[in-house]
Coordinates of C-alpha atoms and ligand atoms in Angstrom, one line a residue:
Chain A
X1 CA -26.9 24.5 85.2
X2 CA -24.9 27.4 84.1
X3 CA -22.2 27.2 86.2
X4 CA -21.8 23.1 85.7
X5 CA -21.6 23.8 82.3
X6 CA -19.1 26.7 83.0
X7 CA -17.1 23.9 85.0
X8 CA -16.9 21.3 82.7
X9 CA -16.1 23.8 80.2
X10 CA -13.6 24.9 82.0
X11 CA -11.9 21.8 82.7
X12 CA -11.9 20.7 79.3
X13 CA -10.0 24.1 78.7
X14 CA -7.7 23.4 80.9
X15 CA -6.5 20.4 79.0
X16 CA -4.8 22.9 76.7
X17 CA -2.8 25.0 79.2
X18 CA -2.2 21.6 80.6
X19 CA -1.0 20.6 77.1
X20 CA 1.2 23.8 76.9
X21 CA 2.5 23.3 80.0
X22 CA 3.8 19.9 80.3
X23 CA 6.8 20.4 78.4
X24 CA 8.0 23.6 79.3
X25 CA 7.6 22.0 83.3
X26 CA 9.2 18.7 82.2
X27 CA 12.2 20.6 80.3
X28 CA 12.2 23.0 83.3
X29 CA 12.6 19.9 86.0
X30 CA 14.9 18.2 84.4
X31 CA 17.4 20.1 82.7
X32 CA 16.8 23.2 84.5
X33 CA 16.0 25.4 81.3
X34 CA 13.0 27.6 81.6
X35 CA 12.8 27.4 78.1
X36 CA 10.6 30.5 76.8
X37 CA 10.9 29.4 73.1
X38 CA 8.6 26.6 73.8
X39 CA 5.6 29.1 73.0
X40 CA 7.4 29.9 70.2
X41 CA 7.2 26.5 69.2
X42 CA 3.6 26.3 70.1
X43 CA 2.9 29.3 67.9
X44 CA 4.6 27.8 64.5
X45 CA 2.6 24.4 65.4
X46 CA -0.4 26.6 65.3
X47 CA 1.1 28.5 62.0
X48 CA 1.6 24.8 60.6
X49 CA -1.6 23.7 61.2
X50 CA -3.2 26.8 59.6
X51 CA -1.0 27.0 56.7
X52 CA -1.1 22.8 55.2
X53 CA -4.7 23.2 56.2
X54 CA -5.7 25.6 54.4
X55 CA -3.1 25.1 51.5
X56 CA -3.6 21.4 50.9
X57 CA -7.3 21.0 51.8
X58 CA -6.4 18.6 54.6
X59 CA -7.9 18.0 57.6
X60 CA -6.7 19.9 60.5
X61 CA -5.6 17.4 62.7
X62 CA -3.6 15.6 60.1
X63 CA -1.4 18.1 59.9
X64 CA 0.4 16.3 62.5
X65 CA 2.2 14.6 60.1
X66 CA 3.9 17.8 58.9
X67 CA 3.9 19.9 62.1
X68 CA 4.7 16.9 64.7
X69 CA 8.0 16.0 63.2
X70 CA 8.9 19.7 62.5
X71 CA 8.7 20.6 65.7
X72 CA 10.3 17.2 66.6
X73 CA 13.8 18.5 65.1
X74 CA 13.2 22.4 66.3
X75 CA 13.1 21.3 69.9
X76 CA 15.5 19.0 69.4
X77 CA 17.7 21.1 67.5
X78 CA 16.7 24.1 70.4
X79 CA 18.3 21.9 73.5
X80 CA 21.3 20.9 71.7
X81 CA 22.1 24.6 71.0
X82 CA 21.4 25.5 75.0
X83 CA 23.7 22.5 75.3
X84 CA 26.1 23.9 73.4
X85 CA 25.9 26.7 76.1
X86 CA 26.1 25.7 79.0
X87 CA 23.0 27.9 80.0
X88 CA 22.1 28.4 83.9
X89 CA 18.5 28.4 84.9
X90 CA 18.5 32.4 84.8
X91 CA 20.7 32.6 82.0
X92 CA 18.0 30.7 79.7
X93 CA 15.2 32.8 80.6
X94 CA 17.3 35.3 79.0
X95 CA 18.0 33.9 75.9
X96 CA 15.6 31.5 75.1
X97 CA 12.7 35.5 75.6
X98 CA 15.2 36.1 72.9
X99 CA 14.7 33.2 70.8
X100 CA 10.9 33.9 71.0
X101 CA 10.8 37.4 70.0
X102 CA 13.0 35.9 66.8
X103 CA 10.5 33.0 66.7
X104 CA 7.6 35.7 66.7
X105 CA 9.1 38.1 64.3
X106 CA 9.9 35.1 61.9
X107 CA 6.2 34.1 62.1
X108 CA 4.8 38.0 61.3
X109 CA 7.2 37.9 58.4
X110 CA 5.5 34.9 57.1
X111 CA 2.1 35.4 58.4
X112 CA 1.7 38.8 59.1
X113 CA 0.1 40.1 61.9
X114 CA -2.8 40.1 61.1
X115 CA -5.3 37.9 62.4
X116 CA -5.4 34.2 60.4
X117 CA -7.7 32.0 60.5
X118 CA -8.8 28.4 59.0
X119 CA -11.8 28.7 56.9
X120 CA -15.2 26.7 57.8
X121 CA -14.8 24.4 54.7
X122 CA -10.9 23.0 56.1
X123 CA -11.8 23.1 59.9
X124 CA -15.3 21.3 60.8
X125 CA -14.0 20.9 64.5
X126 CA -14.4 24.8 65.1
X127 CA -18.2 24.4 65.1
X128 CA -19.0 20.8 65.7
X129 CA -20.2 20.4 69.5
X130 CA -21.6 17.2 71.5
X131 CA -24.5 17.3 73.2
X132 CA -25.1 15.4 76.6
X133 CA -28.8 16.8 78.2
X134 CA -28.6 20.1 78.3
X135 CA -24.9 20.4 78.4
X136 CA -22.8 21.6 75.5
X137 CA -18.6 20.3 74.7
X138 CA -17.3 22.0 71.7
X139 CA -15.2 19.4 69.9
X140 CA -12.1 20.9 70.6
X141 CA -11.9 21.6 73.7
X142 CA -12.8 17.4 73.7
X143 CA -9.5 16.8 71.3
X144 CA -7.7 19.3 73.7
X145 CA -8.7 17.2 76.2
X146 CA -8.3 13.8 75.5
X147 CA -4.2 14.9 74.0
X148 CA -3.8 16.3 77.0
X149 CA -4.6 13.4 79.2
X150 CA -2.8 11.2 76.6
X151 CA 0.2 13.3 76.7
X152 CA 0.2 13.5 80.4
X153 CA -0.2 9.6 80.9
X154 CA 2.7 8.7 78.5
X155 CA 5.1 11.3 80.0
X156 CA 4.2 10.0 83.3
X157 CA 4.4 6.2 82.3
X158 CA 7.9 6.6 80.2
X159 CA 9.5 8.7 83.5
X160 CA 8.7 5.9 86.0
X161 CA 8.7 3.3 83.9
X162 CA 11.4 3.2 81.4
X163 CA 15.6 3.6 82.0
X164 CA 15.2 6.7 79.3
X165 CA 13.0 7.9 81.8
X166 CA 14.4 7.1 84.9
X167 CA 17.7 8.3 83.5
X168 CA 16.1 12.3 83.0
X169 CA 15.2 12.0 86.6
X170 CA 18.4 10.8 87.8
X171 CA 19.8 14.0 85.8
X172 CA 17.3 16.4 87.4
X173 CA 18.4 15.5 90.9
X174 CA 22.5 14.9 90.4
X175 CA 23.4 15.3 87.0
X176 CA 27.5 14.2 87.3
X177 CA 26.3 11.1 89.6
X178 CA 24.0 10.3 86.6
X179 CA 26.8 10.4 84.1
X180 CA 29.3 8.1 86.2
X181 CA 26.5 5.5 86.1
X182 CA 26.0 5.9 82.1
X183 CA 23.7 8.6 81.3
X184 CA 24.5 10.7 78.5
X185 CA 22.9 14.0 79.6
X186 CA 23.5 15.8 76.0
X187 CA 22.0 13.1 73.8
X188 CA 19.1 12.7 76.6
X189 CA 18.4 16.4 76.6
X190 CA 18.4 16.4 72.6
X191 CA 16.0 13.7 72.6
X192 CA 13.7 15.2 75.3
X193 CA 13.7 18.7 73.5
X194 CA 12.8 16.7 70.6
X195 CA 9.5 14.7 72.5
X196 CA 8.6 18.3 73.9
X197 CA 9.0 20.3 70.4
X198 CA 6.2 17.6 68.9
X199 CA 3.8 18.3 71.9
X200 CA 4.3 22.0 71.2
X201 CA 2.7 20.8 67.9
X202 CA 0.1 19.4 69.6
X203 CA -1.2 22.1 71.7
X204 CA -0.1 24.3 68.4
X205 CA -2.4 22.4 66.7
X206 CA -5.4 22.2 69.2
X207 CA -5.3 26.3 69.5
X208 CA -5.4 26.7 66.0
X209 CA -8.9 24.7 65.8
X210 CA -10.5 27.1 67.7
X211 CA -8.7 30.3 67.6
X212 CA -7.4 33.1 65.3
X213 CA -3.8 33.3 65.0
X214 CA -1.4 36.5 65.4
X215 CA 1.9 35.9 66.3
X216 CA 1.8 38.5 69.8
X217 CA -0.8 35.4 71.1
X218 CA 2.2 33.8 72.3
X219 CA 2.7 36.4 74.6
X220 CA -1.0 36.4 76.2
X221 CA 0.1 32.2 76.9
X222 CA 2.3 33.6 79.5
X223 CA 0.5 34.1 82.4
X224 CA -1.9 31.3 82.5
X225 CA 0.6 28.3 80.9
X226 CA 3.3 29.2 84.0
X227 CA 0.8 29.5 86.2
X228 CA 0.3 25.9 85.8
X229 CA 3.6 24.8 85.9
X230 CA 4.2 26.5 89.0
X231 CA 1.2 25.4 90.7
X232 CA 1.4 21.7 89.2
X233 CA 4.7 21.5 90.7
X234 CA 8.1 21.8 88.3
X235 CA 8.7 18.8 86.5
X236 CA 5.7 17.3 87.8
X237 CA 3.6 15.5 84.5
X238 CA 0.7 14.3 86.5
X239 CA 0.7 17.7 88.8
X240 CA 0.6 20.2 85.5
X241 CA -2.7 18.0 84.4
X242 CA -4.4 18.6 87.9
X243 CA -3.1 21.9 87.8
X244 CA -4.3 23.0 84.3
X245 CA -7.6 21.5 85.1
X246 CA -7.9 23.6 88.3
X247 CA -7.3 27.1 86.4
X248 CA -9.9 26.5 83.5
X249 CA -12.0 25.5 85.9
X250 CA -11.7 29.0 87.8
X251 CA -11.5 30.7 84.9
X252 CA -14.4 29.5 83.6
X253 CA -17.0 29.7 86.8
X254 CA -15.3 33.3 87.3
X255 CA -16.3 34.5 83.8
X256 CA -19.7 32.6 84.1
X257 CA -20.8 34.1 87.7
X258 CA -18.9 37.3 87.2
X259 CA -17.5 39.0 84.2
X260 CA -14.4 37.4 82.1
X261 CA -12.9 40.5 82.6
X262 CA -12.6 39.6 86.2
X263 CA -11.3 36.0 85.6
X264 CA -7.3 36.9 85.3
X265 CA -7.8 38.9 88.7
X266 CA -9.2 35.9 91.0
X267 CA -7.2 33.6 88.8
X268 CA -4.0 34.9 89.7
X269 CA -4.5 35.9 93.7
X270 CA -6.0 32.3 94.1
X271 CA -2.6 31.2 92.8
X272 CA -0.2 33.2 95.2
X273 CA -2.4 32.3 97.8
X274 CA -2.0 28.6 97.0
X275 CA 1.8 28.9 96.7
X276 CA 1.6 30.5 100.1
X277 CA 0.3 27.3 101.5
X278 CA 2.3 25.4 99.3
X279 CA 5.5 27.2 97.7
X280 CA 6.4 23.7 96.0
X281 CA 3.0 23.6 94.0
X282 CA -0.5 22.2 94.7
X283 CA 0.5 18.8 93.6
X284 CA 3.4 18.6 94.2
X285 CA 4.7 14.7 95.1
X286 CA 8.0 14.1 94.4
X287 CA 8.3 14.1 90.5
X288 CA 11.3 14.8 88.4
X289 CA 12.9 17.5 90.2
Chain B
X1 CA 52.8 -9.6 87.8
X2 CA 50.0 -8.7 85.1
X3 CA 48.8 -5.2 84.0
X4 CA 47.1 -3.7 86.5
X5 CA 43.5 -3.3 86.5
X6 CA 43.3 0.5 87.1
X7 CA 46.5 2.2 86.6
X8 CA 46.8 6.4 87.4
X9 CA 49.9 8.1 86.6
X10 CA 51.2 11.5 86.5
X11 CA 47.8 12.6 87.2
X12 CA 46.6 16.4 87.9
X13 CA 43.3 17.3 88.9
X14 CA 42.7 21.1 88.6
X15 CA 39.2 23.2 90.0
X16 CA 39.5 26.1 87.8
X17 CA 43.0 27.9 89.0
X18 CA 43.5 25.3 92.1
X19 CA 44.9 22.4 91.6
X20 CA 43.6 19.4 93.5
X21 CA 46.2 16.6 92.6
X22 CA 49.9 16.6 91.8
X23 CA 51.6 13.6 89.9
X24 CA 49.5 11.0 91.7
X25 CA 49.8 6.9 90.7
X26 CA 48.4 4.5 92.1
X27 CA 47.7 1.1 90.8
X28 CA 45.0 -1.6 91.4
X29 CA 45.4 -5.3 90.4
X30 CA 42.5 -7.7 89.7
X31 CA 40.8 -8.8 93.1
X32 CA 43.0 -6.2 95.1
X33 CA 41.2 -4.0 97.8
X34 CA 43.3 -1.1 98.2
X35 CA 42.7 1.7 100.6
X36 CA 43.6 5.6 100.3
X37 CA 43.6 7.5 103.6
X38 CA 45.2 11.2 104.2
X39 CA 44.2 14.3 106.3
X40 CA 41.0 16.3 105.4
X41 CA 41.6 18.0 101.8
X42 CA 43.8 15.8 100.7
X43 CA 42.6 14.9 97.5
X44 CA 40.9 11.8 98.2
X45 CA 37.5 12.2 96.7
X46 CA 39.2 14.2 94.3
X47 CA 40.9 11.3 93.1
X48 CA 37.8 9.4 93.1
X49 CA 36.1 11.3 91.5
X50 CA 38.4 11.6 88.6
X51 CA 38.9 8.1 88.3
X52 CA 34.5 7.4 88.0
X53 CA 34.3 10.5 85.5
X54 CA 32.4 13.0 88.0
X55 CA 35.4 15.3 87.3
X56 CA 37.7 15.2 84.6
X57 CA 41.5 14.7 84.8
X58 CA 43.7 17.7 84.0
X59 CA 46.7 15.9 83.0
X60 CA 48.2 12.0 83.1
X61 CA 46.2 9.2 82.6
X62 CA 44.2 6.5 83.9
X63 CA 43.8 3.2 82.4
X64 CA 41.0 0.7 83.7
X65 CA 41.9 -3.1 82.0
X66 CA 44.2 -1.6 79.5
X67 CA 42.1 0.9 77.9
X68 CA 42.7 4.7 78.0
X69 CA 39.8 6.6 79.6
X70 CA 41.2 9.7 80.7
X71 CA 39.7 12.0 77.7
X72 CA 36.6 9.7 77.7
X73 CA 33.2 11.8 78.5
X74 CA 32.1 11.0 82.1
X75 CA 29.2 8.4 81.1
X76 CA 31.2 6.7 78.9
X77 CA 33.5 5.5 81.5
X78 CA 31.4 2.8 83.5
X79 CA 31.1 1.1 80.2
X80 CA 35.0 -0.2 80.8
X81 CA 33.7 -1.5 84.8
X82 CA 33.7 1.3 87.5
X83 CA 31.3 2.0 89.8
X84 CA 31.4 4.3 91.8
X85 CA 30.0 5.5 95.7
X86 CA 30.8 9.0 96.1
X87 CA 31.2 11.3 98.7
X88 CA 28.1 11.8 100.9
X89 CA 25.7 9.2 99.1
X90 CA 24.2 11.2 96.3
X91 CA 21.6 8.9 95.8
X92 CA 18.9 10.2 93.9
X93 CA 16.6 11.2 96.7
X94 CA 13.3 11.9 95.0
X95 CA 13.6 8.1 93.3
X96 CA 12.9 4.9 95.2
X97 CA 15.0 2.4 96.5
X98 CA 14.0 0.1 93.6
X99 CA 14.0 2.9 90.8
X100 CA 17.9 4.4 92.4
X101 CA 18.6 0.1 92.0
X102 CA 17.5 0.1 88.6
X103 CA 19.4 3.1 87.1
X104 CA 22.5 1.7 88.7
X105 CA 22.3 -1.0 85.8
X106 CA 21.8 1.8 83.1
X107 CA 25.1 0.6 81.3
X108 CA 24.4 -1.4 78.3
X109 CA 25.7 -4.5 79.4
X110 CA 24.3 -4.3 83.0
X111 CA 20.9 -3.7 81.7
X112 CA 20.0 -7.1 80.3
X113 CA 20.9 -8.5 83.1
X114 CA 19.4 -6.1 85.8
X115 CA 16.8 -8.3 87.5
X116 CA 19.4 -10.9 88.4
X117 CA 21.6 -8.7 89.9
X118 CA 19.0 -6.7 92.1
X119 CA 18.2 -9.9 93.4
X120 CA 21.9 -10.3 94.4
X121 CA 21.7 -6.6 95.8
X122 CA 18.8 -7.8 97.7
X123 CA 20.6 -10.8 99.1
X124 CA 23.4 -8.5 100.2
X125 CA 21.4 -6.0 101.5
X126 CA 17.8 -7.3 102.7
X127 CA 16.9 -4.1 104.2
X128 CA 16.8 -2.8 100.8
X129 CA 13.8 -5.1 99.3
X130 CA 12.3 -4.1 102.3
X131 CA 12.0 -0.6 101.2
X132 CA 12.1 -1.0 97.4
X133 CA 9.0 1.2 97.0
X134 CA 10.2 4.1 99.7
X135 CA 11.7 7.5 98.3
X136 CA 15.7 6.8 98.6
X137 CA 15.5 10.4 100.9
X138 CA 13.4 9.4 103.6
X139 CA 15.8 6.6 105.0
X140 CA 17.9 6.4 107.4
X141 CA 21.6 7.3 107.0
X142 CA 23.2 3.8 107.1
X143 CA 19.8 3.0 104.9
X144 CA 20.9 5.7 102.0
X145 CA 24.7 4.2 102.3
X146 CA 23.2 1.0 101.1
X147 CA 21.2 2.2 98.8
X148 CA 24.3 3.9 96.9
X149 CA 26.4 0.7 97.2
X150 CA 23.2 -1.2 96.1
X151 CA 23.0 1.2 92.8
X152 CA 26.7 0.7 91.9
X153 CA 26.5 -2.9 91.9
X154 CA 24.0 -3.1 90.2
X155 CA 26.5 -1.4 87.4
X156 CA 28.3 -4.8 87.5
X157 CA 31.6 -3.2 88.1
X158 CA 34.8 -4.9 87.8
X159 CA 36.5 -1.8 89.8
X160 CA 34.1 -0.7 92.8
X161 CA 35.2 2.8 94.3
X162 CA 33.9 3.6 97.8
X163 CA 34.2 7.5 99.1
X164 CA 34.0 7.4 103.1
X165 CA 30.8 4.7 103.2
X166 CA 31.6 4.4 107.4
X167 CA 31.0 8.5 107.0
X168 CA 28.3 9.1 109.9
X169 CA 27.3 5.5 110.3
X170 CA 26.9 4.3 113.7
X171 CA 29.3 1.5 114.7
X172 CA 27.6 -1.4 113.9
X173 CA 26.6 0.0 110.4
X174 CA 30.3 0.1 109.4
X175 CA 30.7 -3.3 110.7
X176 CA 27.5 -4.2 108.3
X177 CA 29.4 -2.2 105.3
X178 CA 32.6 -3.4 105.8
X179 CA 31.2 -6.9 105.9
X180 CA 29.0 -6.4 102.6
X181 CA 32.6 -4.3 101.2
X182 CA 34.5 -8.5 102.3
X183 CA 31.7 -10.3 100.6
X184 CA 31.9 -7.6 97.0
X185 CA 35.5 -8.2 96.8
X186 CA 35.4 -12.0 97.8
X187 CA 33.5 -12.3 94.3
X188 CA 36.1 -11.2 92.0
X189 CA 35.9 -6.9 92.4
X190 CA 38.1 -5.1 93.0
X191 CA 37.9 -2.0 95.3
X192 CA 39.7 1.2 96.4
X193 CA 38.2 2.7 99.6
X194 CA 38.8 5.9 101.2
X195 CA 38.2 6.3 104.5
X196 CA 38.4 8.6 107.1
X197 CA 38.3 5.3 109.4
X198 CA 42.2 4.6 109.1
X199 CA 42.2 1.4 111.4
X200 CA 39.2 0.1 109.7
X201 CA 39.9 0.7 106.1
X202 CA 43.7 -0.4 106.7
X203 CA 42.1 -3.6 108.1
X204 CA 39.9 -4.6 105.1
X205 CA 43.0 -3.8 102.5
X206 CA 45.9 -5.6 101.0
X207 CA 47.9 -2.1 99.9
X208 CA 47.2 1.4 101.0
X209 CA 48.4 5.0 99.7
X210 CA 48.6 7.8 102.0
X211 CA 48.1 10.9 100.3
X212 CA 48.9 14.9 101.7
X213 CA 48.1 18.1 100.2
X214 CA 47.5 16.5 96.5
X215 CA 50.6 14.2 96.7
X216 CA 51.1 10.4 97.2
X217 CA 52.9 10.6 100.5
X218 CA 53.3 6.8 100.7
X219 CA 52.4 3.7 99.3
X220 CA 53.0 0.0 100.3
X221 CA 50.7 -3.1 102.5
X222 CA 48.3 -1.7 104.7
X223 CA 50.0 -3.3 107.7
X224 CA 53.4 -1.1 106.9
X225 CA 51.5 2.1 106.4
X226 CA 49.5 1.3 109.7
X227 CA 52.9 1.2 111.5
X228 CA 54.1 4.2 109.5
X229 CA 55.2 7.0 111.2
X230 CA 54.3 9.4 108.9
X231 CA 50.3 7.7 108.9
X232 CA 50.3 8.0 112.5
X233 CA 51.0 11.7 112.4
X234 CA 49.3 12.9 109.5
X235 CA 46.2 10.8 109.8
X236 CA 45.7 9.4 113.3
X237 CA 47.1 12.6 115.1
X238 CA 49.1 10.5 117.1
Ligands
ATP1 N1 34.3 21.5 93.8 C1 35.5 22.0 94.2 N2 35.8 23.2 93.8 C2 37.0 23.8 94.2 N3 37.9 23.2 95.0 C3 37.6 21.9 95.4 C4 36.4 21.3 95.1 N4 36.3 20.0 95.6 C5 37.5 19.9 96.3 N5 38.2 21.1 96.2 C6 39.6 21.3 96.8 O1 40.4 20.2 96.4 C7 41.2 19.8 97.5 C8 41.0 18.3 97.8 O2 39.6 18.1 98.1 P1 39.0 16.6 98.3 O3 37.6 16.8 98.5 O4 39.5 15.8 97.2 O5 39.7 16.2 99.7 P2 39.5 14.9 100.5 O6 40.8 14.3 100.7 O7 38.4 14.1 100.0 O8 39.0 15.5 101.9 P3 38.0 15.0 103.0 O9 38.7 14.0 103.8 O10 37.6 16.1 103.8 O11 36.8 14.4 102.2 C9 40.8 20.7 98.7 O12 41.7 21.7 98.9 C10 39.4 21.2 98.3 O13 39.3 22.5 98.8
MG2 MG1 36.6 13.5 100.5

């Protein structure tokens, strides 16, 4: 029973590296920016969330309204200046690290670094749980979840489905052939940074239900969140869900049978042993990139 | 005679310090096919490529139906008509058949009309509805050429430009393109087509311009150019 539980947990985890991930692996596939400021953008949606929770007595996951079109305009306003540019793929490791240590240095000004955290009168979610037999879901990790999934679905519909979409894969694959036919690459990328900034709200949003805040958490995202990029495949919407699934499972049945102190170990060989098998990800098809 | 439909003049190309193209003109009247031909490194696909907006001018200026789009931004230019198959393909291999189709009608005033004009593409081309739902990389070569003419009709061009589509086709494949390349122009579009394939392209065209190291060599109707001494040297080795 424990480690079912410890798997289901798990999974349901994984929604929110999943969340996290998505757009940092869709940005990366398609306009070949590895763009480290996303978990900056991650953090202030978490900040947000805290902040016009606590402040205005609202509930926590109507502060969407505020942090969603914030980060909307950040990311947006985040691509157009890598536009601006003309960043290579290594060049915006480089300067979007810096952007983030900015981004996290801004947020201790604000918030200190000291640990914040919304008060059990704003934030019911942290302690509400549903009960099915003898199995326990903590709410959020449901909410984490079910925007993952929703996320994931309407990423994946509007790329196959849509000319925006098809358009940022056409871009991804042979940029100047794209333009000849019509696409506008710059107001495309401004746009997409835009869609990505309001799921870093999202998952900003999500971590702040359940977590304490301090701004050096967006380092500790690292690790895990580009771990499922990699292993859902760059680019890949569909993949980075599968993928994000896969590591809180492992996490979560290596803390339960073992130790968490062990999980981060297993997690990570088990990863460069799948990319031995398969150096393009696990699942891998033939998205964006 | 009227205004041309594409006219180049004075035009310089430039790759950082090397420049590509020296003074070239050319012009292209409504319903014309007009081929370019000229040794390896020429400038051909540099010409091409200037004209579709993959690479910008340096200097001069090309006009497509009157307007000015030399300074436009590379997407902006299909909007005025010109497709455009490039060099080696480029179809967007990780995209199906269907979904490479589709984004050939991105412009505006292709869009609305997309599903009509597949189904032209398709009648053109039956081998492509055939493999609508296949990933554009996994056919064959002559399968991929079609697929890249397929995608700039679909753009509804008034000015189609064709880089090498014989390149690495088998014989009757080029017969098949060269047939489908009759049949585009037969319906009012105009095309300029550079080709290795002298005799062939020479065939298919009303005028031709022979280009050498970034310069138009020669200009006039394909059948003078094909007796041309200068052709016969520079191109066919002979
Ligand atoms: N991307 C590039 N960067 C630098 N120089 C280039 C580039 N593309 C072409 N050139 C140079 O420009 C000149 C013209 O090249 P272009 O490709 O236009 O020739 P071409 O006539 O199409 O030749 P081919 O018959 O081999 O296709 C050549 O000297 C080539 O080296
Ligand atoms: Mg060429």
């Amino acid at each position: 029973m424990n480690v079912i539980q410890a798997i289901l947990t798990g999974a349901l985890i994984g929604g929110l590296y999943a969340l996290m991930a998505t757009g940092l692996s869709v940005i990366w596939g398609v306009l070949r920016i590895i763009n480290l400021a996303h978990f900056g953008l991650i953090l202030i949606g978490a900040y947000l969330t805290f902040q016009v929770a606590t402040s205005w007595h609202l509930d926590p996951i109507l502060t969407l309204v505020i942090s969603v079109p914030a980060m909307f305009v950040a990311g947006a306003a985040i691509q157009w200046l890598f536009d601006r540019l003309r960043l290579t793929e290594f060049n915006s490791l480089l300067v979007s690290f810096g952007l983030l240590i900015i981004i996290i240095q801004v947020t201790s000004n604000i918030w200190t670094a000291d640990f914040q955290r919304m008060s059990a009168d704003v934030n019911p979610y942290a302690t509400l749980s549903v009960a099915v037999g003898r199995l326990v879901f903590p709410v959020t990790t449901l909410v984490a979840f079910g925007l993952a999934a929703l996320v994931v679905l309407g990423a994946h519909l509007v790329l196959r489905r849509t000319f925006a979409g098809r358009a940022m894969r056409a871009i991804a694959q042979d940029r100047a052939v794209a333009g000849a036919f019509g696409v506008d690459h710059r107001r495309l990328s401004v746009l997409l940074g835009g869609v990505v900034g309001a799921t870093a709200a999202l998952a900003g949003m999500v971590f702040a239900l359940s977590n304490a805040l301090t701004p050096e958490t967006a380092f500790e995202w690292f690790g895990t969140v580009f771990a499922v990029v990699i292993l859902g495949g760059i680019g890949e919407v569909v993949g980075t869900f599968a993928a994000g699934v896969l590591v809180g499972v492992l996490s979560g049945v290596v803390s339960a049978v073992w130790s968490p102190a062990t999980a981060p170990f297993v997690l990570f060989s088990a990863i460069i042993l799948a990319l031995l098998v398969r150096p393009q990800g696990l699942f891998a098809v033939g998205g964006a990139r | 005679m009227s205004e041309p439909l594409l006219q180049v003049r004075d035009l310089d190309v430039r790759y950082g310090d090397a420049q590509a193209l020296w003074d070239v003109a050319i012009e292209v009247h409504e319903g014309e096919t007009v081929c370019v031909v000229g040794p390896n490194g020429a400038g051909k696909s540099t010409l091409v490529n200037a004209i579709a907006g993959i690479h910008p001018a340096h200097r001069g200026r090309i006009g497509v139906g009157g307007a000015d789009i030399t300074r436009l931004r590379g997407h902006r230019i299909c909007e005025h008509g010109v497709a455009v198959v490039p060099e080696g393909r480029r179809i967007f291999p990780k995209m199906t058949v269907l979904d490479n189709l589709v984004l050939g009608a991105y412009r505006k005033s292709a869009r609305r009309q997309h599903r009509a004009t597949l189904a032209d593409v398709y009648e053109i081309f039956p081998r492509l509805s055939e493999r609508a739902g296949q990933l554009a990389g996994s056919l064959s070569g002559g399968e991929q050429q079609m697929v890249a003419i397929g995608r700039a009709l679909m753009a509804q061009p008034r000015l189609l430009l064709l880089d090498e589509p014989s390149l690495g086709l088998a014989p009757v494949r080029v017969d098949e393109v060269y047939d489908a390349i009759e049949r585009i122009n037969e319906r009012g579009v105009s095309v300029v087509v550079v080709e290795q394939d002298v005799q062939r392209a020479l065939a298919v065209a009303g005028r031709a311009y022979l280009l050498g190291e970034g310069r138009v060599v020669l200009s006039g109707p394909a059948a003078t150019l094909r007796d041309s001494e200068e052709v016969r040297r520079s191109v066919l080795g002979l």
